[in-house]
mmCIF file of C-alpha atoms and ligand atoms in Angstrom:
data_model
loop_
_atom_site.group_PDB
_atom_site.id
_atom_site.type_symbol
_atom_site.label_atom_id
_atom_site.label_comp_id
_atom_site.label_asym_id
_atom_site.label_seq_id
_atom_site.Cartn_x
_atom_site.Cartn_y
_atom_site.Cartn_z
ATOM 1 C CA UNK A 1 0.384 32.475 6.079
ATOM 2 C CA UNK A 2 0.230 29.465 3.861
ATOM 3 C CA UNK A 3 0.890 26.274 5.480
ATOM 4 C CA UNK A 4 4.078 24.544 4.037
ATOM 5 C CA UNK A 5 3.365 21.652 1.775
ATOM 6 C CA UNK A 6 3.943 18.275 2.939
ATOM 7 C CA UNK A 7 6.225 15.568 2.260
ATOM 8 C CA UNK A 8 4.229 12.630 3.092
ATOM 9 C CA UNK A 9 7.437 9.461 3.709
ATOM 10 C CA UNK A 10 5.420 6.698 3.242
ATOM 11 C CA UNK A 11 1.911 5.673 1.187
ATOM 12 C CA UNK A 12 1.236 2.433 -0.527
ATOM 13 C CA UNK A 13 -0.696 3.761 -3.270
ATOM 14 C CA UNK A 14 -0.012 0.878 -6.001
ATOM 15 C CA UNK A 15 -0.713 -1.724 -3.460
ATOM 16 C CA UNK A 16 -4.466 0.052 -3.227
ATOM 17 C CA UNK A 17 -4.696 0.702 -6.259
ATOM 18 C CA UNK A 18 -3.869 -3.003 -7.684
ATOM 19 C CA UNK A 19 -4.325 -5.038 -4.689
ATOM 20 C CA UNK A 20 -7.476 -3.261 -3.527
ATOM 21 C CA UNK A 21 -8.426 -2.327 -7.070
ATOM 22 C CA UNK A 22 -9.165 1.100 -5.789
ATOM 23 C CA UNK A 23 -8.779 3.624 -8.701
ATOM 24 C CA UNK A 24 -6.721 6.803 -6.902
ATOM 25 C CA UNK A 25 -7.486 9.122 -9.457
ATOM 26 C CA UNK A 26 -11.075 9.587 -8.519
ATOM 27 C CA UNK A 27 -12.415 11.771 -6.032
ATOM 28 C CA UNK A 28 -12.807 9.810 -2.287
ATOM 29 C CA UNK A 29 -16.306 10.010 -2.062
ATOM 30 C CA UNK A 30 -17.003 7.275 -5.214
ATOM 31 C CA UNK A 31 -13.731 4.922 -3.816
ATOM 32 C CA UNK A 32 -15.795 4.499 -0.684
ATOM 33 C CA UNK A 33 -19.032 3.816 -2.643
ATOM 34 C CA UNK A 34 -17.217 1.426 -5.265
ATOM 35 C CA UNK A 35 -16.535 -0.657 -1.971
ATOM 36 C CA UNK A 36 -19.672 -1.081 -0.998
ATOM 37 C CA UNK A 37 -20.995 -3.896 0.381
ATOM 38 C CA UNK A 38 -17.066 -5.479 0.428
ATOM 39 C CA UNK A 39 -15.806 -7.418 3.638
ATOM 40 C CA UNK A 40 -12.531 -9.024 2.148
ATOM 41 C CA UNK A 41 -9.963 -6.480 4.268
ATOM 42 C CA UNK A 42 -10.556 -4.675 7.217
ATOM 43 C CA UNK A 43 -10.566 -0.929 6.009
ATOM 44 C CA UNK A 44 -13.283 -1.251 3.090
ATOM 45 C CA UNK A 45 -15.231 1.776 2.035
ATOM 46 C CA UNK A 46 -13.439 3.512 4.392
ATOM 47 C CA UNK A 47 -10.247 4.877 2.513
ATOM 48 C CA UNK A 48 -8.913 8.132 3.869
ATOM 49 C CA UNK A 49 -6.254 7.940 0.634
ATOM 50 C CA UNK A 50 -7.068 9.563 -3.245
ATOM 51 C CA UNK A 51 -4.682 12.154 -5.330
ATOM 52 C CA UNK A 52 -7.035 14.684 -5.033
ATOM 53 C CA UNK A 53 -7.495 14.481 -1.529
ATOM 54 C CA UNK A 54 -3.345 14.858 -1.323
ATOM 55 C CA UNK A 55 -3.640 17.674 -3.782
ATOM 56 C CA UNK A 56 -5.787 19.345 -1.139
ATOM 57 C CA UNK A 57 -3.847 18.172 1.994
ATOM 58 C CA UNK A 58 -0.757 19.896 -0.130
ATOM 59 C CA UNK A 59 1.335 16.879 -0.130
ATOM 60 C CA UNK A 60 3.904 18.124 -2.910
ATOM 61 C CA UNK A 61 6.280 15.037 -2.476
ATOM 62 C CA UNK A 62 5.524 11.527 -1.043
ATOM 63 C CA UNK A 63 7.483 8.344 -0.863
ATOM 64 C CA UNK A 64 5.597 5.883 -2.558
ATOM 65 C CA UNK A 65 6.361 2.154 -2.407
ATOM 66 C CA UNK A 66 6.818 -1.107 -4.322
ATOM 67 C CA UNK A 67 5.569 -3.993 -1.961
ATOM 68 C CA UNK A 68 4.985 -7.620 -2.560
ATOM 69 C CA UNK A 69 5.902 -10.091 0.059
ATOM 70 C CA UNK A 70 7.206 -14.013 -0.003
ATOM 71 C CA UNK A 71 4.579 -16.101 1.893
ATOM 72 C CA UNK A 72 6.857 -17.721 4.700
ATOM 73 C CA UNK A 73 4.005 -19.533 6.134
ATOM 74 C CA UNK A 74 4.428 -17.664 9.680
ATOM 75 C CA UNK A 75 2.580 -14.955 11.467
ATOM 76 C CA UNK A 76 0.426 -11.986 10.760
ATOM 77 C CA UNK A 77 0.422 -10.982 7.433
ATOM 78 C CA UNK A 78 -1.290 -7.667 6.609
ATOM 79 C CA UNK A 79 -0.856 -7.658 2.477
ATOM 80 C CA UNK A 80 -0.802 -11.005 0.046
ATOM 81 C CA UNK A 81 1.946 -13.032 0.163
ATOM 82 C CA UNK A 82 3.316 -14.962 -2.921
ATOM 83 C CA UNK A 83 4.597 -18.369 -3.459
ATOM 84 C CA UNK A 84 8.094 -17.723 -5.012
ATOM 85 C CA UNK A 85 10.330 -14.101 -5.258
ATOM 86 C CA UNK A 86 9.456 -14.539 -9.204
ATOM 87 C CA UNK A 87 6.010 -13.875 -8.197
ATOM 88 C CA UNK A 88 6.419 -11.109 -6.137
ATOM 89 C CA UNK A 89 9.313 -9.174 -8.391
ATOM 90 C CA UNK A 90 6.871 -9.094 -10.772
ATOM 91 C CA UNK A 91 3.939 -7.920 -8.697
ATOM 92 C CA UNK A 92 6.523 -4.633 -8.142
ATOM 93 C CA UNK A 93 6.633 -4.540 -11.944
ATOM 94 C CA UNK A 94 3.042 -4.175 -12.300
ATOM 95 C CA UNK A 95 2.697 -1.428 -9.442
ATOM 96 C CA UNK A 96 5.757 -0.052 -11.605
ATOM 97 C CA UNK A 97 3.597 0.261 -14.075
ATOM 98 C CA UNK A 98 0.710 1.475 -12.674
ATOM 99 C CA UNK A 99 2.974 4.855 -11.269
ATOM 100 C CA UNK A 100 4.083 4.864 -14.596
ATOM 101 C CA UNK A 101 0.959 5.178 -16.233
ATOM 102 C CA UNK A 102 -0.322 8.059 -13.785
ATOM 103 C CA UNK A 103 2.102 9.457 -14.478
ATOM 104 C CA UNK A 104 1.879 9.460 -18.470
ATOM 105 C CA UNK A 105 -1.629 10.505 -17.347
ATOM 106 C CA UNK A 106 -0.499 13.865 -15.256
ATOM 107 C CA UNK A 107 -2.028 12.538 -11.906
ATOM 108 C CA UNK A 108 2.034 13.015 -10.455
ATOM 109 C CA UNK A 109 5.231 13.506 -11.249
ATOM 110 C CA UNK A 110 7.984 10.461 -10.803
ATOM 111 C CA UNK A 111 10.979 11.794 -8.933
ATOM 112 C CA UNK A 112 13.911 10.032 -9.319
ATOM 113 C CA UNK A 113 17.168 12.563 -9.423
ATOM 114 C CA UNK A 114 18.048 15.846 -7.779
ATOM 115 C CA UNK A 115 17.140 17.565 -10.780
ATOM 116 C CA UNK A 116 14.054 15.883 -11.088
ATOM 117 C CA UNK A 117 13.366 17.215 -6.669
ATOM 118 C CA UNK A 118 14.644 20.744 -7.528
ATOM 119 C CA UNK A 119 12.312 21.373 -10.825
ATOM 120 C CA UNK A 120 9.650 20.698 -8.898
ATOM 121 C CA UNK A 121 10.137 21.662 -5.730
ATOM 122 C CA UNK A 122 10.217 25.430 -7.211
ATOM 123 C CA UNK A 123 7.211 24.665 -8.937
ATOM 124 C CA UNK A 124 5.575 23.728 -5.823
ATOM 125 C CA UNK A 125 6.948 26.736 -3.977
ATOM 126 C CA UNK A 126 5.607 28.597 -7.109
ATOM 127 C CA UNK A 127 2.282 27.920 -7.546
ATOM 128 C CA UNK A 128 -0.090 28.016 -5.032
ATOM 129 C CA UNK A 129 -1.993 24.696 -6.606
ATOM 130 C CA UNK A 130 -0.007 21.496 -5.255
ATOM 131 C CA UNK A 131 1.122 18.523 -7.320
ATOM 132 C CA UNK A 132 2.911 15.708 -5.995
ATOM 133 C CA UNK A 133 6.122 14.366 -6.428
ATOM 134 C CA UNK A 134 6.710 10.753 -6.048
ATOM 135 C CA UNK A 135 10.114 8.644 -4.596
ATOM 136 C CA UNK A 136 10.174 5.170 -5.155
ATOM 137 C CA UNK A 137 10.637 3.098 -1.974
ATOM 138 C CA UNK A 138 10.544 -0.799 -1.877
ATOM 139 C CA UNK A 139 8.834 -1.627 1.708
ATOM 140 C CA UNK A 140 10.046 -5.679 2.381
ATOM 141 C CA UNK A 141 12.898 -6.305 -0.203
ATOM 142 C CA UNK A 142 11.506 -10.025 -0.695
ATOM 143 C CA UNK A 143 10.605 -9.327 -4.244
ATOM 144 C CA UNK A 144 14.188 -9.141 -5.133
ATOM 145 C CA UNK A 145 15.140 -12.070 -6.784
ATOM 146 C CA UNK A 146 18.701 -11.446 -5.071
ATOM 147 C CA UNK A 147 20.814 -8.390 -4.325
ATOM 148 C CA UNK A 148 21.668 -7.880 -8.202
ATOM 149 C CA UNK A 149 17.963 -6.989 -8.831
ATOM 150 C CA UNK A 150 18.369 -3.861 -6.895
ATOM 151 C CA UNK A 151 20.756 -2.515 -10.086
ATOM 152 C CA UNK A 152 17.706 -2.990 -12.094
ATOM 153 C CA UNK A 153 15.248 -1.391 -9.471
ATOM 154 C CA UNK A 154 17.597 1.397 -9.473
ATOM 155 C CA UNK A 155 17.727 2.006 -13.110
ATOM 156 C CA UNK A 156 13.871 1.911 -12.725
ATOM 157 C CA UNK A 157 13.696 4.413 -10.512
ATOM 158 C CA UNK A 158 13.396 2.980 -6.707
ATOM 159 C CA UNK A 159 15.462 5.301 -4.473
ATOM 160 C CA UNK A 160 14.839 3.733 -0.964
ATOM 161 C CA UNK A 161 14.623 0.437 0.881
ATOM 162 C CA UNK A 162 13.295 -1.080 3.621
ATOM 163 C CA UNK A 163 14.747 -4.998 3.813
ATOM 164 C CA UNK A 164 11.790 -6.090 6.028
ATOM 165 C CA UNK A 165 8.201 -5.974 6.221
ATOM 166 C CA UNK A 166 5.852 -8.246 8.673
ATOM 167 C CA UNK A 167 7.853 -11.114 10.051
ATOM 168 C CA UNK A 168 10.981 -13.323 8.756
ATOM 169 C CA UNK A 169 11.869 -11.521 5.058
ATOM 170 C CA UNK A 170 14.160 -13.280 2.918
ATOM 171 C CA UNK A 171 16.665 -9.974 3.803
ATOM 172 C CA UNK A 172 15.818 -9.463 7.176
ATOM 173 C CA UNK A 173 13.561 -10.103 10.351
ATOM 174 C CA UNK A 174 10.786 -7.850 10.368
ATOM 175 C CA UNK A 175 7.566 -6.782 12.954
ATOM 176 C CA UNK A 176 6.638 -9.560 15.138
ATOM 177 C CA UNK A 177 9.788 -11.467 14.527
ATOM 178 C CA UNK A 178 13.511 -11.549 16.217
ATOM 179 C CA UNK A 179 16.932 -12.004 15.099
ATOM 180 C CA UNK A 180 19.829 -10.746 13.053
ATOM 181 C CA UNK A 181 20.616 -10.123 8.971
ATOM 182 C CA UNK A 182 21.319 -13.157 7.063
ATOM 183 C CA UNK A 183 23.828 -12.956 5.101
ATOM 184 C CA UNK A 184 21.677 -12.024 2.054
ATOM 185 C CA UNK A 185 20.555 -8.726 4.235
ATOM 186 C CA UNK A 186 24.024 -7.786 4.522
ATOM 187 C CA UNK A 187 24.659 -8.431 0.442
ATOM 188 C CA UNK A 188 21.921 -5.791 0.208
ATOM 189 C CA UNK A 189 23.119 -3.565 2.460
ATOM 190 C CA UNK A 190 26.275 -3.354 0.597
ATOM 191 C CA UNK A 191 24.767 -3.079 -2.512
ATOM 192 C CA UNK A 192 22.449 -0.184 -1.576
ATOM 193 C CA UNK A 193 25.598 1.665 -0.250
ATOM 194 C CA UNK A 194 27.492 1.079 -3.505
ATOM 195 C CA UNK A 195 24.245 2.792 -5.221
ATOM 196 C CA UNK A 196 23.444 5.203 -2.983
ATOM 197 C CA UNK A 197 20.247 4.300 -1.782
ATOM 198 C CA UNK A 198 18.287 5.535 1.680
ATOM 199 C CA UNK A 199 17.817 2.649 4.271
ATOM 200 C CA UNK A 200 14.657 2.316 5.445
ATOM 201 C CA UNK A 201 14.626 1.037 9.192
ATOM 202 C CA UNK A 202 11.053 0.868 9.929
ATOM 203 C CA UNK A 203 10.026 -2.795 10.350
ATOM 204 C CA UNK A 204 13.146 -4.021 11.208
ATOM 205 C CA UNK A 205 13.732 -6.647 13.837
ATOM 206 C CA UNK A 206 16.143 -4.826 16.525
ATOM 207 C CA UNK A 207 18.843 -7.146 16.408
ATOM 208 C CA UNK A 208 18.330 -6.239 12.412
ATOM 209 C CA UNK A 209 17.581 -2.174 12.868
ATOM 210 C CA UNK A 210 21.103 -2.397 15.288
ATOM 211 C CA UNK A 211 23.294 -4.403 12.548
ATOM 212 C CA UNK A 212 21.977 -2.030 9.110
ATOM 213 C CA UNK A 213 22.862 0.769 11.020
ATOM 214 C CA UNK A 214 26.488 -0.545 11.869
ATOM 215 C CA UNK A 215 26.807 -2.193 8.258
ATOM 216 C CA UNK A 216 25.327 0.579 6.332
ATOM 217 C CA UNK A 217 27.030 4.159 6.151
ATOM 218 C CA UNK A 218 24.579 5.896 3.605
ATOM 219 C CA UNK A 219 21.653 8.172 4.365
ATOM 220 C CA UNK A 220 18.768 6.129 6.523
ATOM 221 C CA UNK A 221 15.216 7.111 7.552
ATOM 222 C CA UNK A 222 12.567 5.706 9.756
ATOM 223 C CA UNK A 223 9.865 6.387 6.896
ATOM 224 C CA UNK A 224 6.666 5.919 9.449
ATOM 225 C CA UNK A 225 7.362 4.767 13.127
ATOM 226 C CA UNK A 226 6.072 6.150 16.604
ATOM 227 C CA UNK A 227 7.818 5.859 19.825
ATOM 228 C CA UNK A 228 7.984 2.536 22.104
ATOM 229 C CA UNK A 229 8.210 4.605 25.550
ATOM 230 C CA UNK A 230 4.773 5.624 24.389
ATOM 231 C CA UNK A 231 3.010 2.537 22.961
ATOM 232 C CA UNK A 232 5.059 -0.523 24.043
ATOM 233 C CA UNK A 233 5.329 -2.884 21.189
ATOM 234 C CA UNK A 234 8.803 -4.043 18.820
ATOM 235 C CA UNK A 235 6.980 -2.463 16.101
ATOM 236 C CA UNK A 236 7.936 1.022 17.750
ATOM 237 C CA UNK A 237 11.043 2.910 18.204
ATOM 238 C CA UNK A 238 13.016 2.586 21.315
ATOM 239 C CA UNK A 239 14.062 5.681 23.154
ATOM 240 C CA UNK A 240 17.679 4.400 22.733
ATOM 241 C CA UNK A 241 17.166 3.284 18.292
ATOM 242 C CA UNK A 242 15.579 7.220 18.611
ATOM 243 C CA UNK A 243 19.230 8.737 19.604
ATOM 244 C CA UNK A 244 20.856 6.617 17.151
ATOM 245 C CA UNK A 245 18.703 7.504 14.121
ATOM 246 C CA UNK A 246 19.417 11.082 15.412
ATOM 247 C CA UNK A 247 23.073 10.792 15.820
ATOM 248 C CA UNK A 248 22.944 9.942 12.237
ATOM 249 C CA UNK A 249 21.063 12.573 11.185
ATOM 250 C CA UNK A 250 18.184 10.699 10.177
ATOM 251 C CA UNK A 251 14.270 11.833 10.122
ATOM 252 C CA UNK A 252 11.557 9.432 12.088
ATOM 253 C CA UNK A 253 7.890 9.633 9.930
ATOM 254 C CA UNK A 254 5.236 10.085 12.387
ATOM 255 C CA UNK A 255 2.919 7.399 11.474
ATOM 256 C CA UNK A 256 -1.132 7.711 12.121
ATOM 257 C CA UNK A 257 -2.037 3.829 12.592
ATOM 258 C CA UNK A 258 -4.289 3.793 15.751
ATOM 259 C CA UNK A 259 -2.516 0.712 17.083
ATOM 260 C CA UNK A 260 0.842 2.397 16.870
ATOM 261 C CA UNK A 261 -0.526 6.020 18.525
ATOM 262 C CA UNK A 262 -2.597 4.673 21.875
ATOM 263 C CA UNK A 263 -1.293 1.713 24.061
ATOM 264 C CA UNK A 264 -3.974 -1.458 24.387
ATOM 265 C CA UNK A 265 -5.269 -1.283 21.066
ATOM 266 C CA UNK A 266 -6.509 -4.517 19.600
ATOM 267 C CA UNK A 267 -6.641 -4.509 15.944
ATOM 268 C CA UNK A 268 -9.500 -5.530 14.161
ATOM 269 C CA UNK A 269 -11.433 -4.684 17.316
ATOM 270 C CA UNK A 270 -10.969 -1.349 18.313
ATOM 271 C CA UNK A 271 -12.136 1.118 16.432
ATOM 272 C CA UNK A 272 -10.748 5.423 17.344
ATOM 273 C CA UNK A 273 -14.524 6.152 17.768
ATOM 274 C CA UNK A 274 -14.518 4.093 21.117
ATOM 275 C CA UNK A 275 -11.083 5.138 21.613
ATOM 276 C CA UNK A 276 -11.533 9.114 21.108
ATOM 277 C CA UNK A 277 -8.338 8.776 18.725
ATOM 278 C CA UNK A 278 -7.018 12.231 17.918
ATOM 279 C CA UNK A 279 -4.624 13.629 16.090
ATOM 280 C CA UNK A 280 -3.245 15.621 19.390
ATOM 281 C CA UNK A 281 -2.285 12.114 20.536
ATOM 282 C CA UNK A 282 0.080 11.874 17.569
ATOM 283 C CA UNK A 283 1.744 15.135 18.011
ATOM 284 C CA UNK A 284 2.834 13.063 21.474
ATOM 285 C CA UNK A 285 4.836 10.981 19.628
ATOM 286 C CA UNK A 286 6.139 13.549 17.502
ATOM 287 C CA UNK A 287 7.085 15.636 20.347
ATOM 288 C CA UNK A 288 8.697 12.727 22.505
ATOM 289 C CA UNK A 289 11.549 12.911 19.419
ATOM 290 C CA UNK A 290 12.022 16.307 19.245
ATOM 291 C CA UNK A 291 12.077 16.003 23.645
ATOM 292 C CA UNK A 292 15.290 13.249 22.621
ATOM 293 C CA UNK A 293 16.735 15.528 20.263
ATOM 294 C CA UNK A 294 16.284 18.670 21.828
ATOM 295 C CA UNK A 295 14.866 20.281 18.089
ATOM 296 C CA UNK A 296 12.457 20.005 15.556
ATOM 297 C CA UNK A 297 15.299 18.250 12.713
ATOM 298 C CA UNK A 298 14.439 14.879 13.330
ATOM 299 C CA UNK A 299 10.563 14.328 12.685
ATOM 300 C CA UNK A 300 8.317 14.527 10.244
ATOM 301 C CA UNK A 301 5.234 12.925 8.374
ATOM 302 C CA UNK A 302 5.417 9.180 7.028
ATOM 303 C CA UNK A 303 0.995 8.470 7.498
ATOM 304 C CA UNK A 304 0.878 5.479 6.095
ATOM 305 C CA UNK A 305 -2.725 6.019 5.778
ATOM 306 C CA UNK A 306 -3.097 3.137 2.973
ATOM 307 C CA UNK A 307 -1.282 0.872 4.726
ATOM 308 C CA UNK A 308 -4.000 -1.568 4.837
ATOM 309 C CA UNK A 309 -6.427 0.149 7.220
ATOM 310 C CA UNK A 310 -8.719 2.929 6.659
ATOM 311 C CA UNK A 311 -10.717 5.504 9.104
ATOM 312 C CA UNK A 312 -11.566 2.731 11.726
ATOM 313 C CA UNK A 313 -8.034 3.252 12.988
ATOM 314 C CA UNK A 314 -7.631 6.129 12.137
ATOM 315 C CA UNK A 315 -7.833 10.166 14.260
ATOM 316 C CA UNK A 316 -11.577 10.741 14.430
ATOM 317 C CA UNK A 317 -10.486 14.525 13.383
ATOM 318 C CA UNK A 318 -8.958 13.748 9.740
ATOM 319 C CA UNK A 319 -11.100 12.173 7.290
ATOM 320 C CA UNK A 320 -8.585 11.684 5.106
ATOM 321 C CA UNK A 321 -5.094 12.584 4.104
ATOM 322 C CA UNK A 322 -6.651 16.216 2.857
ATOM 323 C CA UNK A 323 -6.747 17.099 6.597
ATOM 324 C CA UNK A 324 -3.238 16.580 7.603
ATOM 325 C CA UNK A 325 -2.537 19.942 7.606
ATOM 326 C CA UNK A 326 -4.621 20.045 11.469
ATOM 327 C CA UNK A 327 -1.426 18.889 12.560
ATOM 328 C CA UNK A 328 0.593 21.555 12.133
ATOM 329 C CA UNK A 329 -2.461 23.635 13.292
ATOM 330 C CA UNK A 330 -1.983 21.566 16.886
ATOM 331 C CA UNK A 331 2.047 22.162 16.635
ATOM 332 C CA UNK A 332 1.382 25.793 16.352
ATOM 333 C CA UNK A 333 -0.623 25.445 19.111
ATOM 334 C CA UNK A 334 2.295 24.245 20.819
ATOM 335 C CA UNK A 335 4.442 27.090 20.151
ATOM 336 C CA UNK A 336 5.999 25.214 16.907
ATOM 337 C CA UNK A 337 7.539 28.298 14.831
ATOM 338 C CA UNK A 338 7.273 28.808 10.990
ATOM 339 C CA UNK A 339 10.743 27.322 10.753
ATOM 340 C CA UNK A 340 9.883 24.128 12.681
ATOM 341 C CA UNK A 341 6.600 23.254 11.247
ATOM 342 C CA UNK A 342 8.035 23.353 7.934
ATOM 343 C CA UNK A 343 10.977 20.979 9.264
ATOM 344 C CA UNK A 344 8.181 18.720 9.927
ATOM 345 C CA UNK A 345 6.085 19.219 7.329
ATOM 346 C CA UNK A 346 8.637 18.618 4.819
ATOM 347 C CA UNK A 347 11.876 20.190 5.116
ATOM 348 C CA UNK A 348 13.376 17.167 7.443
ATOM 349 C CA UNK A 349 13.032 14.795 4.745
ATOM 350 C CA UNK A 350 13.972 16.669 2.022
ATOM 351 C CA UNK A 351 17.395 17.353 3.332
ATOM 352 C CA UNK A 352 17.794 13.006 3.578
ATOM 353 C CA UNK A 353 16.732 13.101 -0.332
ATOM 354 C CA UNK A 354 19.090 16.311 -1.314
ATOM 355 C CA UNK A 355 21.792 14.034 0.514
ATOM 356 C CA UNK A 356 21.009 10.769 -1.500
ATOM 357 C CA UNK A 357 19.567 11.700 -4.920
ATOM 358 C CA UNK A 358 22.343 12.250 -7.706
HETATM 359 ZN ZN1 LIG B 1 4.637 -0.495 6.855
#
């Protein structure tokens, strides 16, 4: 049988390609040599990310983001921060214009309407050769000058949100940082509603992941997050956030950070080589929310494999994002049917975008 594509919630491919200056078109093998020799981030010459290596993972439709943060002066901060939201709106117009010109070039296709999903989702169930379909998602709204920018992100194309990134956002508290919406987040919130948009929980605070949910009624996801009971940490999903994502139908994208997958890892010093890091230990976390929900509906893939790391943290059994499809191997293993490893590979989250895309 041929394994069902994926649908891959969450990669920061723009923020690689213009903040790492990797170029995604070429094949793996020369991204890793163009970085060598380079110690600026943590992750160099060892991407597991390229659009070929997707093509040959079969990931037919990813959620791609827009991502530029406001330097608040505080905490960890994984990806640059700017100076002003000016600076940082228009750091999402140039990654806007980097999809855009891959996509001129035929490296994907933009997806930004049902029509848009449905045309090629029957091309991908077609053909046996995969393309992939990308949704805009804005991970940290920051770079919104204010909540009347979304209108415009809209009209460009973004279909998704996520208010917060690392610590305090101008929207909302993020990782490593506590407290409730200001009253900007909740501006956003309603203006996302009023345009239909998919909240993005993953990274909010949880005083801010329990107010979106009670001031937003649209469609939400959970576009790459693992399970606290699992790996203790605020970054994670509690089992009790779990059965209210699933009580609103929403999907949780199993996310394949080492730090988030096995407890007492300390990042920039452990590496999954001394760790044994596999892949089995994320299908723990993906079964520990189909254990809550008592199905496979409610899980699928959100890797973040660009998201700022590269193979040092990552399972020592993918070499990059062309190998996801060992974890459905594992899940069959498990005694996953057809009809549940295609919820996960894809199928989950395609029934939160049939639900929000016009
Ligand atoms: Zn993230």
């Amino acid at each position: 049988m041929t394994a069902p594509f994926f649908l891959d919630a969450h990669l920061d491919l723009a923020l690689n390609a213009l903040e790492w200056n990797r170029d995604l078109t070429r094949p793996i093998s020369q991204i890793r040599a163009a970085e060598a020799g380079l110690r600026d981030k943590a992750g160099r010459g060892r991407g597991t990310v390229s659009l070929p290596e997707m093509r040959r993972g079969r990931v037919g439709l990813a959620v791609v983001t827009q991502l530029a943060r406001v330097n608040r002066n505080e905490g960890h901060n994984p990806v640059a921060a700017w100076q002003s939201p000016a600076q940082a709106w228009a750091m999402t117009q140039g990654q806007l214009a980097w999809y855009r010109a891959l996509e001129e070039a035929g490296e994907f296709k933009m997806i930004a309407s049902r029509a848009d999903l449905e045309t090629h989702i029957a091309l991908l169930e077609t053909y046996g050769e995969i393309s992939t379909g990308c949704i805009l998602s804005l991970e940290g709204a920051d770079s919104l000058i204010t909540p009347a920018y979304l209108e415009r992100a809209y009209s460009q194309g973004l279909r998704a949100v996520g208010p917060a990134h690392y610590g305090p956002g101008r929207y909302a508290h993020g990782t490593n940082s506590t407290g409730g919406l200001p009253p900007l987040g909740r501006q956003l919130l309603a203006e996302m509603e009023r345009l239909g948009m998919i909240l993005d929980v993953t990274h909010l605070s949880d005083a801010c992941f329990w107010e979106a949910l009670e001031n937003f009624s649209g469609p939400v996801w959970a576009s790459h997050h693992n399970c606290r009971a699992l790996v203790p940490h605020q970054r994670q999903l509690s089992d009790d956030q779990i059965r209210a994502l699933i009580e609103r139908d929403a999907v949780i994208g199993a996310a394949l950070d080492g730090w988030m997958i096995i407890p007492d890892w300390v990042q920039g010093k452990t590496t999954s080589e001394e760790r044994g890091l596999r892949l089995e230990h994320v299908v723990e976390h993906i079964d520990h929310v189909c254990q809550i929900s008592g199905n496979t509906r409610h899980t699928g893939l959100g890797s973040d494999l660009d998201g700022g790391f590269g193979g040092e943290q990552t399972p020592c059994d993918l070499d990059t994002i062309g190998d996801v499809g060992r974890l459905c191997d594992l899940l069959r293993a498990h005694g996953w049917s057809v009809e549940d490893l295609t919820n996960f590979a894809h199928a989950n989250f395609l029934r939160i975008l049939r639900r929000a895309l016009l």
